[in-house]
Coordinates of C-alpha atoms in Angstrom, one line a residue:
Chain A
M3 CA 55.1 57.1 95.9
I4 CA 52.1 55.0 97.5
L5 CA 54.9 53.6 99.8
F6 CA 56.1 57.5 100.4
F7 CA 52.3 59.1 101.4
Y8 CA 51.6 56.0 104.0
V9 CA 55.0 56.2 105.7
I10 CA 54.2 59.5 106.2
L11 CA 50.3 59.0 107.0
N12 CA 51.0 56.4 109.0
G13 CA 54.1 58.9 111.0
T14 CA 52.0 61.7 111.8
A15 CA 49.1 59.4 113.1
L16 CA 51.8 57.8 115.7
F17 CA 52.9 61.2 116.1
L18 CA 49.7 62.9 117.1
F19 CA 48.9 60.2 119.5
T20 CA 51.9 60.4 121.4
K21 CA 51.4 63.9 122.1
I22 CA 47.5 63.6 122.8
K23 CA 47.4 63.5 127.4
K24 CA 46.4 59.7 127.3
R25 CA 43.7 58.7 130.0
L26 CA 45.4 55.2 129.2
H27 CA 47.4 53.3 131.1
I28 CA 50.8 52.1 129.1
L29 CA 50.1 48.7 129.7
E30 CA 46.4 49.1 128.5
I31 CA 47.7 51.0 124.5
A32 CA 50.1 48.5 123.8
V33 CA 47.8 45.5 125.0
Y34 CA 44.9 47.3 123.0
W35 CA 47.5 48.5 120.3
M36 CA 48.6 44.4 120.0
L37 CA 44.9 43.3 119.9
A38 CA 43.6 45.2 117.0
S39 CA 46.5 44.6 115.1
Y40 CA 46.5 41.0 115.9
F41 CA 42.8 41.1 115.0
L42 CA 43.1 43.1 111.6
Q43 CA 46.5 40.3 110.4
N44 CA 44.0 37.6 111.6
F45 CA 41.1 38.3 109.1
S46 CA 43.9 39.9 106.7
A47 CA 44.8 36.4 105.9
L48 CA 41.8 34.3 106.4
C49 CA 40.1 36.8 103.7
L50 CA 43.7 36.7 101.0
L51 CA 44.7 33.1 101.6
N52 CA 40.8 31.6 102.5
F53 CA 38.4 33.1 101.2
K54 CA 40.0 34.9 98.1
T55 CA 37.9 38.2 98.7
I56 CA 40.9 40.5 98.7
I57 CA 44.1 40.4 96.5
I58 CA 47.5 41.8 97.2
P59 CA 49.5 43.3 94.4
D60 CA 52.5 41.5 94.6
R61 CA 54.4 44.7 94.3
Q62 CA 56.6 45.2 97.5
S63 CA 56.2 48.9 98.4
Y64 CA 52.5 47.7 98.0
E65 CA 52.9 44.9 100.6
F66 CA 55.0 47.4 102.7
A67 CA 52.9 50.0 102.9
G68 CA 49.9 47.5 103.9
Y69 CA 51.7 45.7 106.7
L70 CA 52.1 49.4 108.3
N71 CA 48.5 49.7 108.5
R72 CA 48.0 47.3 110.2
S73 CA 50.6 47.3 112.3
I74 CA 50.4 51.1 113.2
L75 CA 47.6 52.9 111.1
Y76 CA 44.6 51.0 111.9
P77 CA 45.4 50.2 115.5
V78 CA 46.7 53.7 116.5
L79 CA 43.0 55.0 115.5
M80 CA 41.3 52.3 117.2
V81 CA 43.4 52.9 120.6
T82 CA 43.0 56.9 120.0
Y83 CA 38.9 56.3 119.7
L84 CA 39.3 54.3 123.7
H85 CA 40.9 57.3 124.6
V86 CA 37.9 59.3 123.4
F87 CA 35.4 57.2 124.0
L88 CA 36.9 56.9 128.3
I89 CA 36.9 61.2 128.2
I90 CA 33.3 61.4 126.9
S91 CA 30.4 61.5 129.2
S92 CA 27.9 61.7 127.7
S93 CA 25.9 58.5 125.8
L94 CA 24.8 60.3 122.6
I95 CA 28.0 61.6 121.9
K96 CA 29.7 58.1 122.3
F97 CA 27.4 57.1 119.6
F98 CA 28.6 59.7 117.2
L99 CA 31.9 59.1 118.0
F100 CA 31.5 55.1 117.1
I101 CA 29.3 55.7 113.8
F102 CA 32.5 58.4 113.0
S103 CA 34.9 55.9 113.8
V104 CA 34.1 53.2 112.0
F105 CA 33.3 55.5 108.5
L106 CA 36.4 56.5 109.3
L107 CA 38.1 53.2 109.5
T108 CA 35.7 51.7 106.8
G109 CA 37.3 54.9 104.1
L110 CA 41.2 54.4 104.9
E111 CA 40.1 50.5 104.3
W112 CA 38.5 51.6 101.0
L113 CA 41.6 54.4 99.8
A114 CA 44.2 51.3 100.5
D115 CA 41.7 49.3 98.0
Y116 CA 41.4 52.5 95.7
V117 CA 45.2 53.5 95.2
G118 CA 45.7 49.3 94.8
I119 CA 47.3 48.6 97.9
F120 CA 44.9 45.5 98.0
S121 CA 42.2 45.2 96.2
H122 CA 38.5 44.1 97.5
V123 CA 37.4 40.5 95.6
Q124 CA 33.3 40.5 95.3
W125 CA 33.0 42.4 98.4
Q126 CA 30.2 44.0 100.1
I127 CA 31.2 47.4 101.2
W128 CA 28.5 46.6 104.5
W129 CA 31.2 43.8 105.6
S130 CA 33.7 46.7 106.2
F131 CA 31.1 48.2 108.4
L132 CA 30.1 45.5 109.9
F133 CA 34.0 44.3 110.1
W134 CA 35.4 47.5 111.7
S135 CA 32.4 48.0 114.6
T136 CA 32.7 44.4 115.5
A137 CA 36.8 45.5 115.9
L138 CA 35.8 47.9 118.3
T139 CA 32.9 46.6 120.1
G140 CA 35.0 44.0 120.8
L141 CA 37.9 46.1 121.7
M142 CA 35.6 47.7 124.0
A143 CA 35.0 44.7 125.8
I144 CA 38.8 43.8 126.2
M145 CA 38.9 47.0 128.0
K146 CA 36.4 46.4 130.6
F147 CA 37.9 43.3 130.7
F148 CA 41.6 44.7 131.2
R149 CA 40.7 47.7 133.4
L150 CA 39.2 45.6 135.8
K151 CA 42.3 43.0 136.2
L152 CA 44.7 46.1 136.0
Y153 CA 43.2 48.2 138.2
R154 CA 41.6 45.0 141.1
G155 CA 41.4 46.4 144.0
E156 CA 41.6 50.0 143.1
R157 CA 37.9 51.7 143.0
R158 CA 39.0 54.2 139.6
F159 CA 38.1 52.5 136.3
Y160 CA 35.4 52.7 133.7
Chain B
M12 CA 39.6 26.8 102.7
N13 CA 41.0 23.2 103.6
V14 CA 39.0 20.9 105.9
S15 CA 41.8 18.1 105.5
F16 CA 42.9 16.6 108.8
D17 CA 46.4 15.1 109.4
W18 CA 49.1 14.1 111.6
N19 CA 49.7 18.5 110.6
D20 CA 47.0 19.3 112.4
W21 CA 47.6 16.4 115.2
F22 CA 51.0 18.0 115.5
S23 CA 49.4 21.2 116.2
I24 CA 46.7 20.0 119.0
F25 CA 49.1 17.4 120.8
S26 CA 51.3 20.4 120.9
S27 CA 49.1 23.0 122.6
A28 CA 47.3 21.1 124.1
I29 CA 50.6 19.7 126.4
M30 CA 52.4 23.3 126.3
F31 CA 49.0 24.3 127.8
A32 CA 49.1 21.8 130.5
L33 CA 52.4 22.3 131.6
F34 CA 51.2 26.5 131.6
L35 CA 48.3 25.7 134.4
L36 CA 51.4 24.3 136.4
I37 CA 52.9 27.7 137.0
K38 CA 49.7 29.9 136.4
K39 CA 49.7 31.2 139.8
Y40 CA 53.3 32.3 140.1
F41 CA 53.2 35.6 137.2
P42 CA 50.0 37.9 138.4
P43 CA 47.2 37.5 135.6
V44 CA 48.0 41.3 134.1
I45 CA 52.2 40.1 133.9
V46 CA 50.5 36.7 132.0
I47 CA 47.9 38.7 129.6
L48 CA 50.3 41.0 128.7
I49 CA 53.2 38.5 127.8
W50 CA 50.8 35.9 126.2
V51 CA 49.5 39.0 124.0
F52 CA 52.4 40.1 123.0
N53 CA 53.6 36.3 122.4
S54 CA 50.2 36.0 119.7
V55 CA 50.9 39.0 118.3
Y56 CA 54.7 39.0 117.5
V57 CA 54.6 35.0 115.9
S58 CA 51.4 36.2 114.2
S59 CA 52.9 39.6 112.9
V60 CA 56.3 37.6 111.5
D61 CA 54.3 34.7 110.5
Y62 CA 52.6 36.8 108.4
F63 CA 55.4 39.4 107.7
L64 CA 57.9 36.3 106.5
S65 CA 54.8 33.8 104.3
V66 CA 52.5 35.7 103.1
S67 CA 53.3 39.6 102.5
P68 CA 55.7 41.1 101.3
F69 CA 58.3 37.8 101.0
H70 CA 56.4 34.8 101.2
L71 CA 59.1 32.7 102.1
Y72 CA 57.1 29.9 103.3
Y73 CA 53.8 28.8 104.5
F74 CA 52.6 27.3 107.7
G75 CA 51.5 24.1 107.7
D76 CA 51.0 21.9 104.7
N77 CA 49.2 23.6 102.4
P78 CA 49.2 28.2 101.8
T79 CA 46.1 28.8 103.3
F80 CA 45.7 30.0 106.9
E81 CA 44.6 26.8 109.0
M82 CA 43.4 26.4 112.6
S83 CA 46.9 24.4 113.4
A84 CA 48.2 27.7 113.1
V85 CA 45.6 29.9 115.2
L86 CA 46.2 27.0 117.7
F87 CA 50.6 27.5 117.6
H88 CA 50.0 31.5 117.9
L89 CA 47.4 31.0 120.8
F90 CA 48.6 28.4 123.0
M91 CA 51.5 27.4 121.9
Y92 CA 54.3 29.8 122.0
P93 CA 52.5 32.0 124.3
C94 CA 52.6 29.0 126.7
A95 CA 56.4 28.6 125.8
S96 CA 57.6 31.9 126.4
L97 CA 55.8 31.8 130.2
L98 CA 57.4 28.3 130.9
F99 CA 60.2 29.7 129.7
L100 CA 60.1 33.1 131.5
Y101 CA 59.4 30.8 134.7
G102 CA 62.3 29.4 134.6
Y103 CA 64.6 31.8 134.6
D104 CA 62.8 33.8 136.8
K105 CA 63.0 31.4 139.1
G106 CA 65.8 29.3 138.1
K107 CA 68.1 31.8 137.0
L108 CA 69.0 30.2 133.8
D109 CA 72.3 30.7 132.3
K110 CA 72.2 32.0 129.5
K111 CA 74.5 30.2 127.7
K112 CA 73.3 26.5 128.4
R113 CA 69.6 27.3 128.7
L114 CA 68.1 30.5 126.9
G115 CA 69.3 29.1 123.0
T116 CA 68.6 25.4 123.9
F117 CA 64.8 26.0 125.2
C118 CA 64.0 29.2 122.6
F119 CA 65.0 27.1 119.8
G120 CA 64.3 23.7 121.1
Q121 CA 60.4 24.7 119.6
D122 CA 61.3 25.2 116.1
L123 CA 63.3 22.8 115.4
R124 CA 60.3 19.9 116.7
C125 CA 58.6 21.9 114.0
F126 CA 61.3 21.8 111.4
S127 CA 61.7 18.1 112.1
N128 CA 57.7 17.2 112.0
G129 CA 57.5 19.2 108.5
F130 CA 55.4 21.4 110.2
V131 CA 57.3 24.6 108.3

């Protein structure tokens, strides 16, 4: 049931992402998606294997759901954030978008904890806010760097 | 967290350094955007498969000599495999490799070295 719910959730997020008219180049989407997934997987591995601050139950359906979230849901939301960030011109609205995205991603993370996909162990909630803030900020920095390389010689970049 | 330093860690450092040095010889062959794309794809692909097979959900093996997430794994994911792939692509593009003779040898050579050293 949990796996089914997350398959639907991931599929919906992916479907909606394909439908929006994006400001990002397809190569940018690929790079940012992969980097977001890589960052999430490594941090998850560190917390699971080294720091022991999360526990993943030994149930394959839950583990598959977690894998789908790390590979599809969180990266697609982070790339969508970048897309919307580029559309908005007002700095104030960009700031509120950033706050909303951090809360959304933190909420999804704690939803996963609530349904049992993984469990936080001695984890402070502000660590989640800090993690997602860092992840989004890092991705924005990567976007700035990659767009300079991709559009080198062109006048248009963010 | 694992902080012991043994042959596995030295192997990962040496392998990564050698592959990176070889990559520096051919780094100007591809445009920077292509290098970034291939590098990121390789890192993500390898780390995803490693995490999927070794940690969750299959638990088939562990990378290195203990179940923790070590710096040696990061070196392999970030340097060894992407550089090896770029070197392969360089040879494939420049030398028009014969698939039967060279493709399998190059692609599996890296993992055979790892297995022979007991790294995986």
